[in-house]
CSV table of C-alpha atoms and ligand atoms in Angstrom, one decimal:
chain,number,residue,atom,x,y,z
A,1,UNK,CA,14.1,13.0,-13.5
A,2,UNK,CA,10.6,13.8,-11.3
A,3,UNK,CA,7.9,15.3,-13.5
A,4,UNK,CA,4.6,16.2,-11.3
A,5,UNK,CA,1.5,15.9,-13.6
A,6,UNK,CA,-1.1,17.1,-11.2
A,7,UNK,CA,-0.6,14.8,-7.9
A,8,UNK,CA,1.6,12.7,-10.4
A,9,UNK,CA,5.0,11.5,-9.6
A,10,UNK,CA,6.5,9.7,-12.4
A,11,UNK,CA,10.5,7.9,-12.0
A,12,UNK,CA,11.8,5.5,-13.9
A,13,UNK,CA,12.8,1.9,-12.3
A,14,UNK,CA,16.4,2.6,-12.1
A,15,UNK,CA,15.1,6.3,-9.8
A,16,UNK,CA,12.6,4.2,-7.9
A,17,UNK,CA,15.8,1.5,-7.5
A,18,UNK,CA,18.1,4.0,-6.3
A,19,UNK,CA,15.5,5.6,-3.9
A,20,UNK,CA,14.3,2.6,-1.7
A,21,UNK,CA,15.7,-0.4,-0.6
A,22,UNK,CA,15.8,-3.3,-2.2
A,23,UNK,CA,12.9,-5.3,-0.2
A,24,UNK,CA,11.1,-1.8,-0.2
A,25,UNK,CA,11.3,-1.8,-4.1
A,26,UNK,CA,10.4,-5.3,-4.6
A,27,UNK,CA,7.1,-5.0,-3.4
A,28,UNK,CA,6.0,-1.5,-3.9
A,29,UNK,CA,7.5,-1.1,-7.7
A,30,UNK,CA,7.3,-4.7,-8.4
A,31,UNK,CA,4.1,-5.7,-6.8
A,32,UNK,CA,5.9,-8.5,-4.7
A,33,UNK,CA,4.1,-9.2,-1.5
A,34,UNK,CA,6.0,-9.5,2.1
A,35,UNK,CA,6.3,-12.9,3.9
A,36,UNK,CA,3.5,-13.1,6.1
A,37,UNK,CA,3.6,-11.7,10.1
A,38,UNK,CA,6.6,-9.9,9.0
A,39,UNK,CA,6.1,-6.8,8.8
A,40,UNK,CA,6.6,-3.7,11.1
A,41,UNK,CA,3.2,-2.5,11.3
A,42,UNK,CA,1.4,-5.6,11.5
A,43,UNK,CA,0.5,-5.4,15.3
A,44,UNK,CA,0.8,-1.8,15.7
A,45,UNK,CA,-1.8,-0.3,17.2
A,46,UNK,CA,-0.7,3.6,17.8
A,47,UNK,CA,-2.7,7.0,16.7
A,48,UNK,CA,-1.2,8.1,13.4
A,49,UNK,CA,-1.4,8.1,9.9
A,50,UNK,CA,0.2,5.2,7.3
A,51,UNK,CA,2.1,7.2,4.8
A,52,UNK,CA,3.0,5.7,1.0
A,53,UNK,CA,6.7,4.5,0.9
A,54,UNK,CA,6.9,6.0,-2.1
A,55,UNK,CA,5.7,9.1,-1.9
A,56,UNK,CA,4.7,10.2,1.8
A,57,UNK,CA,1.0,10.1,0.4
A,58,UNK,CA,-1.2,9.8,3.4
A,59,UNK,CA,-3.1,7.0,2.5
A,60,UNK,CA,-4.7,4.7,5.7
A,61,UNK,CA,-5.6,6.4,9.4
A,62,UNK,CA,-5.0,4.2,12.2
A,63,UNK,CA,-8.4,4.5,13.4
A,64,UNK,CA,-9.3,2.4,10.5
A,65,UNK,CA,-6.6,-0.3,11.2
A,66,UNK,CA,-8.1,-3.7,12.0
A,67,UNK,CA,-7.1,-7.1,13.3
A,68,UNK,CA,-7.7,-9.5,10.4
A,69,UNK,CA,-5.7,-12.0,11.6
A,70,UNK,CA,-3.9,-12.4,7.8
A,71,UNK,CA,-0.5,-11.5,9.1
A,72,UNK,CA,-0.3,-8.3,7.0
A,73,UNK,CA,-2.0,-4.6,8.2
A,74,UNK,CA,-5.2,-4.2,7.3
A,75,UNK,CA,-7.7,-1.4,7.1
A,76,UNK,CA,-11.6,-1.4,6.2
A,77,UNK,CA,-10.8,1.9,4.0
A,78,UNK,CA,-8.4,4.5,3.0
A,79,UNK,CA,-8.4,8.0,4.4
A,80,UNK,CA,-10.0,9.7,1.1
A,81,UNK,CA,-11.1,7.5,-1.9
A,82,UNK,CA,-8.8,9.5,-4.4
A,83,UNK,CA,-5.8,8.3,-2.7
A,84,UNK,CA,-5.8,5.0,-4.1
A,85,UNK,CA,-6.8,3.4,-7.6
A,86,UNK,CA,-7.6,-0.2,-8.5
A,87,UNK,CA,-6.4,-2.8,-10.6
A,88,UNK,CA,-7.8,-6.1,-11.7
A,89,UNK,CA,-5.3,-9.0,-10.8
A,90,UNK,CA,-5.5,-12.0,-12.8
A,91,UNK,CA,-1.8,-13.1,-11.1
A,92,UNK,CA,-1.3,-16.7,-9.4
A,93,UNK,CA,-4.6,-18.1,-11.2
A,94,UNK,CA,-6.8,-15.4,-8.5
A,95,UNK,CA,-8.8,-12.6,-9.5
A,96,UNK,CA,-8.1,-10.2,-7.4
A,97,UNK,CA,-8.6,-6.4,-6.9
A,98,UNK,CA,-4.7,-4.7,-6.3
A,99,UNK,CA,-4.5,-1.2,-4.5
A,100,UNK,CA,-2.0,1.2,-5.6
A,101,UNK,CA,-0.9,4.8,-4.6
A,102,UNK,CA,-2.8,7.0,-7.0
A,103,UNK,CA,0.1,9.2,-6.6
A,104,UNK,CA,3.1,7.0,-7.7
A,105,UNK,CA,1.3,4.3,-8.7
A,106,UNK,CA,3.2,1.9,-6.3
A,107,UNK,CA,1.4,-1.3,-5.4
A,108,UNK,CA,0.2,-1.2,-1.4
A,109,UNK,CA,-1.8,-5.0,-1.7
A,110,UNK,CA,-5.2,-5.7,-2.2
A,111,UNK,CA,-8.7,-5.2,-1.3
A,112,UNK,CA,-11.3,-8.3,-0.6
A,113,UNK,CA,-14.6,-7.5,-0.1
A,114,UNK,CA,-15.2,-9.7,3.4
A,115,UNK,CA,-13.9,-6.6,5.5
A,116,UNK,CA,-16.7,-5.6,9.1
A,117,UNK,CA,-19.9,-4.0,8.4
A,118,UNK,CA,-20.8,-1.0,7.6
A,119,UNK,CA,-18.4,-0.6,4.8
A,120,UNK,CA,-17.7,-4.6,4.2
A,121,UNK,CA,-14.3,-3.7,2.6
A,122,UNK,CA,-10.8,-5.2,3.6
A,123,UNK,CA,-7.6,-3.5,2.8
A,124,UNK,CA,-5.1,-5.9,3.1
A,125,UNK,CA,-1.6,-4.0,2.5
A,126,UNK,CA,1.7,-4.8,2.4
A,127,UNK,CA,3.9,-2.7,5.7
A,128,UNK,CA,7.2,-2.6,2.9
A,129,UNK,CA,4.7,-0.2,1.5
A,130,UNK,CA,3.8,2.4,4.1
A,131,UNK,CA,5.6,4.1,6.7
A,132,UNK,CA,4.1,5.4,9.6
A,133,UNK,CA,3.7,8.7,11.1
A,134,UNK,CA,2.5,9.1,14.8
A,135,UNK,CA,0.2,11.7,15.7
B,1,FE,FE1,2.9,6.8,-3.4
């Protein structure tokens, strides 16, 4: 079952299960976090937009893609502030701030707050959780 409340979508974890692949579903439904300088878009440098995994949600541009050097992509800020929402994460004796699709709530990573001037902010997200789509 799919029920849309407003820019909802809502599926239960056997839907999300059946829908994505297993690695896919480990991190985005689970909140796991890919190995380190293993994923797809961690060098990419193209024109395009980062898509949720989930739920095609545009959600980072690559114009705001940077170089962090963590082994994961990374932006300084999504490409509209209602396209993500924020959870404290008190996992792995951190506090940490997780990023999720505001759409289907699927966890992308996590933001830090030592990201370049102007806006200071570091979007450090997982590439099991986007997919990309050239411009
Ligand atoms: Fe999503």
């Amino acid at each position: 079952m799919v029920s849309r409340m407003g820019e909802r979508i809502i599926r239960t974890e056997e839907e999300w299960r059946a829908l994505l692949s297993p690695d896919v579903f480990e991190v985005l439904r689970m909140g796991g976090t890919e190995p380190p300088h293993t994923g797809a878009y961690v060098h990419t440098s193209e024109p395009g937009t980062y898509l949720c995994a989930g739920c095609r949600t545009p959600l980072f541009d690559s114009s705001t893609k940077i170089d962090a050097g963590t082994g994961w992509p990374s932006f300084t800020a999504p490409v509209s502030a209602e396209v993500v929402q924020y959870v404290r994460d008190t996992r792995f004796g951190m506090v940490r701030t997780e990023v999720r699709c505001v759409v289907c709530d699927g966890h992308l990573g996590h933001v830090f707050d030592d990201g370049p001037p102007p806006l200071g902010t570091r979007f450090c997200i997982n590439s099991l959780s986007l997919l990309f789509n050239p411009r």
